[in-house]
Amino acid sequence: MGDHTKRTAAITSAGIRIASIIFLRWVALPPIGPIIYTLFAIYVPTFISAYFTESKYEVVDEVDVVLKEDILNKDEVANGTTDEAIVVEEVDVEETAAVVEKPLNPIGTLLKGTPSPNSLLLTALTFLINAACVAMVTDMVYSPRWFHPSHDLSFARVGYVSDTEAKLLVREPDQLKMPITIQVHIKDAQPPFDNPLWQTVGSVVSTTNETDYTAVVTIPLSHSKQRVYEWTTSNNHSGEFTSAPKPGTMPELYGGKFTFLSTSCIVPRLPYNPLDHPLAFPGMKHLAKVLPDLGAQFMLFLGDFIYIEVPKRFGESVENYRQKYRQVYASPDWPAVGQNLSWIHVLDDHEISNDWDKNSTGVYKTAVDPWHHYQTAANPPAAKKVGSQGLIARQGATYFSFTQGPASFFMLDTRSYRSKNSEPFDSVNKTMLGETQLEDFLDWLRRPEQKGVKWKIVASSVPFTKNWRVNTKDTWGGFLVERRKILEAMWDASNLGVGVVILSGDRHEFGATSFPPPKDGKWPESATVHEFSASPLNQFYSPIATYMQTDDEDVELKYINSGNSKFGAITIEKFAEGEQSSLKYTVFIDGVDKWNTVILSPESAHPAKTGGSFWDRLRGL
């Protein structure tokens, strides 16, 4: 009985420690938490029972063996009558049984997690190791909810910034601070052309629980040139932002380079450190260190801003979802990356539920309530309707488009309209975008851009390549017919003199892929589409490679799986003195520049018009 109890304690102890290391330092899978608590519930009584039932003593048998030899024919040997001595061996065996204290085995006790009957100190220490594992798991899972619900969070952040306006999202639950006024001025103003004075540009009269006490103020930017603006609110928030270069023009700042960032996927306090704040994001610290040197215009965040079920789903109410958003913005690491940088967002599954493919049914409407208040409200304009010549926005769309400097952007919604992931990969009716979004997206791809716009940037929450071999059905690899239709439209775009680049996330790895047109097709090699998929900003990564090229359709350029924090910096600038443009992609892993590449925009086969009628010029053709 005693041996069985001790063995059970040892097995459960090993399970607690291994599971805790996985949960705290690698991946906080929701099922692991209950497993750890169950193992601890078994461990405690077996540990106590083993301590009190195991004897402090053990029986030690001591055996003394004495060998005696005697010569029987001593006389004969002595007088020389014989040369051969007859030897007789006599063995005396004496056995003594002794009861002694069991010797201490400190290393074995601490490693196995089993009690030592002769040492209360070792017993306590080995128990405390397992108790500490459970306490740290509890800290990671419950401390944000218990101690940081962030109901009273007050903050302001910069959303979409164009050349004419900027959106500022404000959250303030304290109505005694109303109305909130917003002021801006040009930083490092250059008189007489710049006005250095602070100007009141908007206000928030009140906030209500209907929007979780958030409001958006649109700030008009009257200066015709690109400038850095400082902003402040009457409820003590401040920061700065850079106005965007006009569509078709290169930036006047940052050496004429247009730079923006992309990444996705954040979970607080992973890898776990007991000394970190419960809402800490180590990946944001990595980003904050390099951000001042990048000259970034904005962060294009590609989904999974929250993980509703990680490390534990506490419910499916609106408040459960809202709290997750508040906790990100309440993080002590947020201001360093969010006060002075525009963030714009696309939707992915963990803002709703893992691998979401149920459209707007079920928990969808509850889940997107805070998404709209915290993200959509401060996002770029909704994408333009097909057939509207790029002039009329699609009302109620959850996908977005805009143009800044040398690039036009389309931010896809890959969750709200998709078919079931379980449908055949090559089904002709299977869709990720839905009919309306697909039409609007294809229209954007086919639409000529105004002079100076050399790139079409597609933001997709999930990878476009089919090279990721784990859960391929949730990526574009599971929607092959629609993917092919989009690829052909992307290749067609090269005839307009623009390069197409896809930015994605979701995989918690980095992969760079090219999609060359068929060798015997109608498109030149310069029509090749490129994808850069970088994530997470702060989450687990797979130690086992999951990306693999299997054909010539999706060509691997670079793959890196390691690193808890990954983000990409995209820099566009003029190429030499010609009409082409270069795009440099750099991936940062755990804050270090790990890899980069440069691609060129194709030369236009059919140059876009630069004159024409008033309506042509208005459309940018």
mmCIF file with all atom_site columns, N, CA and C in Angstrom, residues 569-615:
data_model
loop_
_atom_site.group_PDB
_atom_site.id
_atom_site.type_symbol
_atom_site.label_atom_id
_atom_site.label_alt_id
_atom_site.label_comp_id
_atom_site.label_asym_id
_atom_site.label_entity_id
_atom_site.label_seq_id
_atom_site.pdbx_PDB_ins_code
_atom_site.Cartn_x
_atom_site.Cartn_y
_atom_site.Cartn_z
_atom_site.occupancy
_atom_site.B_iso_or_equiv
_atom_site.pdbx_formal_charge
_atom_site.auth_seq_id
_atom_site.auth_comp_id
_atom_site.auth_asym_id
_atom_site.auth_atom_id
_atom_site.pdbx_PDB_model_num
ATOM 1   N N  . ALA A 1 569 ? 8.469   44.697 -40.865 1.00 0.00 ? 569 ALA A N  1
ATOM 2   C CA . ALA A 1 569 ? 8.530   46.115 -41.242 1.00 0.00 ? 569 ALA A CA 1
ATOM 3   C C  . ALA A 1 569 ? 8.616   46.179 -42.758 1.00 0.00 ? 569 ALA A C  1
ATOM 4   N N  . ILE A 1 570 ? 7.698   46.913 -43.370 1.00 0.00 ? 570 ILE A N  1
ATOM 5   C CA . ILE A 1 570 ? 7.633   47.024 -44.829 1.00 0.00 ? 570 ILE A CA 1
ATOM 6   C C  . ILE A 1 570 ? 8.008   48.449 -45.208 1.00 0.00 ? 570 ILE A C  1
ATOM 7   N N  . THR A 1 571 ? 9.049   48.597 -45.996 1.00 0.00 ? 571 THR A N  1
ATOM 8   C CA . THR A 1 571 ? 9.528   49.919 -46.402 1.00 0.00 ? 571 THR A CA 1
ATOM 9   C C  . THR A 1 571 ? 9.501   50.034 -47.915 1.00 0.00 ? 571 THR A C  1
ATOM 10  N N  . ILE A 1 572 ? 8.791   51.051 -48.413 1.00 0.00 ? 572 ILE A N  1
ATOM 11  C CA . ILE A 1 572 ? 8.665   51.292 -49.852 1.00 0.00 ? 572 ILE A CA 1
ATOM 12  C C  . ILE A 1 572 ? 9.397   52.588 -50.187 1.00 0.00 ? 572 ILE A C  1
ATOM 13  N N  . GLU A 1 573 ? 10.187  52.564 -51.265 1.00 0.00 ? 573 GLU A N  1
ATOM 14  C CA . GLU A 1 573 ? 10.862  53.776 -51.715 1.00 0.00 ? 573 GLU A CA 1
ATOM 15  C C  . GLU A 1 573 ? 11.055  53.721 -53.226 1.00 0.00 ? 573 GLU A C  1
ATOM 16  N N  . LYS A 1 574 ? 11.419  54.829 -53.783 1.00 0.00 ? 574 LYS A N  1
ATOM 17  C CA . LYS A 1 574 ? 11.646  54.878 -55.227 1.00 0.00 ? 574 LYS A CA 1
ATOM 18  C C  . LYS A 1 574 ? 12.866  54.043 -55.578 1.00 0.00 ? 574 LYS A C  1
ATOM 19  N N  . PHE A 1 575 ? 12.788  53.397 -56.751 1.00 0.00 ? 575 PHE A N  1
ATOM 20  C CA . PHE A 1 575 ? 13.902  52.570 -57.208 1.00 0.00 ? 575 PHE A CA 1
ATOM 21  C C  . PHE A 1 575 ? 14.665  53.327 -58.280 1.00 0.00 ? 575 PHE A C  1
ATOM 22  N N  . ALA A 1 576 ? 15.883  53.692 -57.938 1.00 0.00 ? 576 ALA A N  1
ATOM 23  C CA . ALA A 1 576 ? 16.742  54.454 -58.850 1.00 0.00 ? 576 ALA A CA 1
ATOM 24  C C  . ALA A 1 576 ? 15.978  55.681 -59.345 1.00 0.00 ? 576 ALA A C  1
ATOM 25  N N  . GLU A 1 577 ? 16.079  55.960 -60.624 1.00 0.00 ? 577 GLU A N  1
ATOM 26  C CA . GLU A 1 577 ? 15.419  57.138 -61.182 1.00 0.00 ? 577 GLU A CA 1
ATOM 27  C C  . GLU A 1 577 ? 14.240  56.774 -62.076 1.00 0.00 ? 577 GLU A C  1
ATOM 28  N N  . GLY A 1 578 ? 13.907  55.483 -62.115 1.00 0.00 ? 578 GLY A N  1
ATOM 29  C CA . GLY A 1 578 ? 12.851  55.044 -63.005 1.00 0.00 ? 578 GLY A CA 1
ATOM 30  C C  . GLY A 1 578 ? 11.474  55.131 -62.373 1.00 0.00 ? 578 GLY A C  1
ATOM 31  N N  . GLU A 1 579 ? 10.513  54.485 -63.035 1.00 0.00 ? 579 GLU A N  1
ATOM 32  C CA . GLU A 1 579 ? 9.139   54.485 -62.575 1.00 0.00 ? 579 GLU A CA 1
ATOM 33  C C  . GLU A 1 579 ? 8.864   53.358 -61.586 1.00 0.00 ? 579 GLU A C  1
ATOM 34  N N  . GLN A 1 580 ? 9.814   52.444 -61.440 1.00 0.00 ? 580 GLN A N  1
ATOM 35  C CA . GLN A 1 580 ? 9.592   51.321 -60.532 1.00 0.00 ? 580 GLN A CA 1
ATOM 36  C C  . GLN A 1 580 ? 9.803   51.730 -59.082 1.00 0.00 ? 580 GLN A C  1
ATOM 37  N N  . SER A 1 581 ? 9.314   50.863 -58.217 1.00 0.00 ? 581 SER A N  1
ATOM 38  C CA . SER A 1 581 ? 9.406   51.094 -56.776 1.00 0.00 ? 581 SER A CA 1
ATOM 39  C C  . SER A 1 581 ? 9.940   49.836 -56.120 1.00 0.00 ? 581 SER A C  1
ATOM 40  N N  . SER A 1 582 ? 10.691  50.013 -55.042 1.00 0.00 ? 582 SER A N  1
ATOM 41  C CA . SER A 1 582 ? 11.197  48.851 -54.302 1.00 0.00 ? 582 SER A CA 1
ATOM 42  C C  . SER A 1 582 ? 10.446  48.706 -52.990 1.00 0.00 ? 582 SER A C  1
ATOM 43  N N  . LEU A 1 583 ? 10.245  47.458 -52.605 1.00 0.00 ? 583 LEU A N  1
ATOM 44  C CA . LEU A 1 583 ? 9.606   47.145 -51.328 1.00 0.00 ? 583 LEU A CA 1
ATOM 45  C C  . LEU A 1 583 ? 10.534  46.223 -50.555 1.00 0.00 ? 583 LEU A C  1
ATOM 46  N N  . LYS A 1 584 ? 10.954  46.681 -49.398 1.00 0.00 ? 584 LYS A N  1
ATOM 47  C CA . LYS A 1 584 ? 11.829  45.880 -48.541 1.00 0.00 ? 584 LYS A CA 1
ATOM 48  C C  . LYS A 1 584 ? 11.033  45.345 -47.364 1.00 0.00 ? 584 LYS A C  1
ATOM 49  N N  . TYR A 1 585 ? 11.100  44.032 -47.191 1.00 0.00 ? 585 TYR A N  1
ATOM 50  C CA . TYR A 1 585 ? 10.431  43.411 -46.040 1.00 0.00 ? 585 TYR A CA 1
ATOM 51  C C  . TYR A 1 585 ? 11.493  42.909 -45.065 1.00 0.00 ? 585 TYR A C  1
ATOM 52  N N  . THR A 1 586 ? 11.352  43.295 -43.801 1.00 0.00 ? 586 THR A N  1
ATOM 53  C CA . THR A 1 586 ? 12.276  42.869 -42.750 1.00 0.00 ? 586 THR A CA 1
ATOM 54  C C  . THR A 1 586 ? 11.476  42.216 -41.640 1.00 0.00 ? 586 THR A C  1
ATOM 55  N N  . VAL A 1 587 ? 11.883  41.026 -41.228 1.00 0.00 ? 587 VAL A N  1
ATOM 56  C CA . VAL A 1 587 ? 11.209  40.368 -40.111 1.00 0.00 ? 587 VAL A CA 1
ATOM 57  C C  . VAL A 1 587 ? 12.075  40.490 -38.865 1.00 0.00 ? 587 VAL A C  1
ATOM 58  N N  . PHE A 1 588 ? 11.431  40.922 -37.784 1.00 0.00 ? 588 PHE A N  1
ATOM 59  C CA . PHE A 1 588 ? 12.081  41.019 -36.474 1.00 0.00 ? 588 PHE A CA 1
ATOM 60  C C  . PHE A 1 588 ? 11.567  39.881 -35.599 1.00 0.00 ? 588 PHE A C  1
ATOM 61  N N  . ILE A 1 589 ? 12.492  39.122 -35.042 1.00 0.00 ? 589 ILE A N  1
ATOM 62  C CA . ILE A 1 589 ? 12.130  38.007 -34.169 1.00 0.00 ? 589 ILE A CA 1
ATOM 63  C C  . ILE A 1 589 ? 12.739  38.249 -32.799 1.00 0.00 ? 589 ILE A C  1
ATOM 64  N N  . ASP A 1 590 ? 11.865  38.328 -31.800 1.00 0.00 ? 590 ASP A N  1
ATOM 65  C CA . ASP A 1 590 ? 12.280  38.669 -30.433 1.00 0.00 ? 590 ASP A CA 1
ATOM 66  C C  . ASP A 1 590 ? 13.107  39.949 -30.424 1.00 0.00 ? 590 ASP A C  1
ATOM 67  N N  . GLY A 1 591 ? 12.688  40.899 -31.254 1.00 0.00 ? 591 GLY A N  1
ATOM 68  C CA . GLY A 1 591 ? 13.308  42.209 -31.283 1.00 0.00 ? 591 GLY A CA 1
ATOM 69  C C  . GLY A 1 591 ? 14.558  42.329 -32.121 1.00 0.00 ? 591 GLY A C  1
ATOM 70  N N  . VAL A 1 592 ? 14.941  41.270 -32.842 1.00 0.00 ? 592 VAL A N  1
ATOM 71  C CA . VAL A 1 592 ? 16.181  41.266 -33.622 1.00 0.00 ? 592 VAL A CA 1
ATOM 72  C C  . VAL A 1 592 ? 15.859  41.104 -35.110 1.00 0.00 ? 592 VAL A C  1
ATOM 73  N N  . ASP A 1 593 ? 16.504  41.898 -35.944 1.00 0.00 ? 593 ASP A N  1
ATOM 74  C CA . ASP A 1 593 ? 16.373  41.793 -37.408 1.00 0.00 ? 593 ASP A CA 1
ATOM 75  C C  . ASP A 1 593 ? 16.974  40.450 -37.844 1.00 0.00 ? 593 ASP A C  1
ATOM 76  N N  . LYS A 1 594 ? 16.102  39.527 -38.311 1.00 0.00 ? 594 LYS A N  1
ATOM 77  C CA . LYS A 1 594 ? 16.556  38.179 -38.645 1.00 0.00 ? 594 LYS A CA 1
ATOM 78  C C  . LYS A 1 594 ? 16.679  37.913 -40.140 1.00 0.00 ? 594 LYS A C  1
ATOM 79  N N  . TRP A 1 595 ? 15.881  38.624 -40.946 1.00 0.00 ? 595 TRP A N  1
ATOM 80  C CA . TRP A 1 595 ? 15.915  38.330 -42.388 1.00 0.00 ? 595 TRP A CA 1
ATOM 81  C C  . TRP A 1 595 ? 15.220  39.467 -43.120 1.00 0.00 ? 595 TRP A C  1
ATOM 82  N N  . ASN A 1 596 ? 15.680  39.749 -44.344 1.00 0.00 ? 596 ASN A N  1
ATOM 83  C CA . ASN A 1 596 ? 14.998  40.747 -45.163 1.00 0.00 ? 596 ASN A CA 1
ATOM 84  C C  . ASN A 1 596 ? 15.180  40.423 -46.633 1.00 0.00 ? 596 ASN A C  1
ATOM 85  N N  . THR A 1 597 ? 14.319  40.973 -47.426 1.00 0.00 ? 597 THR A N  1
ATOM 86  C CA . THR A 1 597 ? 14.409  40.812 -48.880 1.00 0.00 ? 597 THR A CA 1
ATOM 87  C C  . THR A 1 597 ? 13.834  42.050 -49.537 1.00 0.00 ? 597 THR A C  1
ATOM 88  N N  . VAL A 1 598 ? 14.205  42.283 -50.787 1.00 0.00 ? 598 VAL A N  1
ATOM 89  C CA . VAL A 1 598 ? 13.719  43.430 -51.542 1.00 0.00 ? 598 VAL A CA 1
ATOM 90  C C  . VAL A 1 598 ? 13.100  42.934 -52.841 1.00 0.00 ? 598 VAL A C  1
ATOM 91  N N  . ILE A 1 599 ? 11.904  43.428 -53.167 1.00 0.00 ? 599 ILE A N  1
ATOM 92  C CA . ILE A 1 599 ? 11.254  43.109 -54.433 1.00 0.00 ? 599 ILE A CA 1
ATOM 93  C C  . ILE A 1 599 ? 10.927  44.412 -55.154 1.00 0.00 ? 599 ILE A C  1
ATOM 94  N N  . LEU A 1 600 ? 10.757  44.332 -56.478 1.00 0.00 ? 600 LEU A N  1
ATOM 95  C CA . LEU A 1 600 ? 10.486  45.506 -57.285 1.00 0.00 ? 600 LEU A CA 1
ATOM 96  C C  . LEU A 1 600 ? 9.089   45.434 -57.876 1.00 0.00 ? 600 LEU A C  1
ATOM 97  N N  . SER A 1 601 ? 8.474   46.583 -58.032 1.00 0.00 ? 601 SER A N  1
ATOM 98  C CA . SER A 1 601 ? 7.174   46.621 -58.695 1.00 0.00 ? 601 SER A CA 1
ATOM 99  C C  . SER A 1 601 ? 7.371   46.365 -60.187 1.00 0.00 ? 601 SER A C  1
ATOM 100 N N  . PRO A 1 602 ? 6.377   45.752 -60.842 1.00 0.00 ? 602 PRO A N  1
ATOM 101 C CA . PRO A 1 602 ? 6.507   45.502 -62.288 1.00 0.00 ? 602 PRO A CA 1
ATOM 102 C C  . PRO A 1 602 ? 6.329   46.794 -63.081 1.00 0.00 ? 602 PRO A C  1
ATOM 103 N N  . GLU A 1 603 ? 6.836   46.781 -64.277 1.00 0.00 ? 603 GLU A N  1
ATOM 104 C CA . GLU A 1 603 ? 6.610   47.906 -65.172 1.00 0.00 ? 603 GLU A CA 1
ATOM 105 C C  . GLU A 1 603 ? 5.248   47.753 -65.825 1.00 0.00 ? 603 GLU A C  1
ATOM 106 N N  . SER A 1 604 ? 4.564   48.852 -65.986 1.00 0.00 ? 604 SER A N  1
ATOM 107 C CA . SER A 1 604 ? 3.204   48.819 -66.497 1.00 0.00 ? 604 SER A CA 1
ATOM 108 C C  . SER A 1 604 ? 3.177   48.443 -67.974 1.00 0.00 ? 604 SER A C  1
ATOM 109 N N  . ALA A 1 605 ? 2.312   47.458 -68.309 1.00 0.00 ? 605 ALA A N  1
ATOM 110 C CA . ALA A 1 605 ? 2.104   47.107 -69.722 1.00 0.00 ? 605 ALA A CA 1
ATOM 111 C C  . ALA A 1 605 ? 1.101   48.059 -70.366 1.00 0.00 ? 605 ALA A C  1
ATOM 112 N N  . HIS A 1 606 ? 0.214   48.637 -69.524 1.00 0.00 ? 606 HIS A N  1
ATOM 113 C CA . HIS A 1 606 ? -0.796  49.587 -69.997 1.00 0.00 ? 606 HIS A CA 1
ATOM 114 C C  . HIS A 1 606 ? -0.799  50.764 -69.041 1.00 0.00 ? 606 HIS A C  1
ATOM 115 N N  . PRO A 1 607 ? 0.025   51.749 -69.266 1.00 0.00 ? 607 PRO A N  1
ATOM 116 C CA . PRO A 1 607 ? 0.119   52.874 -68.333 1.00 0.00 ? 607 PRO A CA 1
ATOM 117 C C  . PRO A 1 607 ? -1.231  53.514 -68.071 1.00 0.00 ? 607 PRO A C  1
ATOM 118 N N  . ALA A 1 608 ? -1.441  53.843 -66.776 1.00 0.00 ? 608 ALA A N  1
ATOM 119 C CA . ALA A 1 608 ? -2.710  54.474 -66.402 1.00 0.00 ? 608 ALA A CA 1
ATOM 120 C C  . ALA A 1 608 ? -2.754  55.908 -66.926 1.00 0.00 ? 608 ALA A C  1
ATOM 121 N N  . LYS A 1 609 ? -3.939  56.382 -67.197 1.00 0.00 ? 609 LYS A N  1
ATOM 122 C CA . LYS A 1 609 ? -4.130  57.744 -67.660 1.00 0.00 ? 609 LYS A CA 1
ATOM 123 C C  . LYS A 1 609 ? -3.802  58.722 -66.533 1.00 0.00 ? 609 LYS A C  1
ATOM 124 N N  . THR A 1 610 ? -3.260  59.849 -66.886 1.00 0.00 ? 610 THR A N  1
ATOM 125 C CA . THR A 1 610 ? -2.984  60.876 -65.880 1.00 0.00 ? 610 THR A CA 1
ATOM 126 C C  . THR A 1 610 ? -3.796  62.134 -66.135 1.00 0.00 ? 610 THR A C  1
ATOM 127 N N  . GLY A 1 611 ? -4.476  62.173 -67.259 1.00 0.00 ? 611 GLY A N  1
ATOM 128 C CA . GLY A 1 611 ? -5.321  63.331 -67.547 1.00 0.00 ? 611 GLY A CA 1
ATOM 129 C C  . GLY A 1 611 ? -6.749  62.891 -67.682 1.00 0.00 ? 611 GLY A C  1
ATOM 130 N N  . GLY A 1 612 ? -7.435  63.422 -68.738 1.00 0.00 ? 612 GLY A N  1
ATOM 131 C CA . GLY A 1 612 ? -8.802  63.012 -68.979 1.00 0.00 ? 612 GLY A CA 1
ATOM 132 C C  . GLY A 1 612 ? -9.801  63.929 -68.316 1.00 0.00 ? 612 GLY A C  1
ATOM 133 N N  . SER A 1 613 ? -11.008 63.406 -68.180 1.00 0.00 ? 613 SER A N  1
ATOM 134 C CA . SER A 1 613 ? -12.108 64.197 -67.649 1.00 0.00 ? 613 SER A CA 1
ATOM 135 C C  . SER A 1 613 ? -11.951 64.434 -66.153 1.00 0.00 ? 613 SER A C  1
ATOM 136 N N  . PHE A 1 614 ? -12.834 65.312 -65.658 1.00 0.00 ? 614 PHE A N  1
ATOM 137 C CA . PHE A 1 614 ? -12.840 65.603 -64.212 1.00 0.00 ? 614 PHE A CA 1
ATOM 138 C C  . PHE A 1 614 ? -13.069 64.330 -63.413 1.00 0.00 ? 614 PHE A C  1
ATOM 139 N N  . TRP A 1 615 ? -14.014 63.489 -63.871 1.00 0.00 ? 615 TRP A N  1
ATOM 140 C CA . TRP A 1 615 ? -14.332 62.266 -63.127 1.00 0.00 ? 615 TRP A CA 1
ATOM 141 C C  . TRP A 1 615 ? -13.165 61.292 -63.167 1.00 0.00 ? 615 TRP A C  1
#
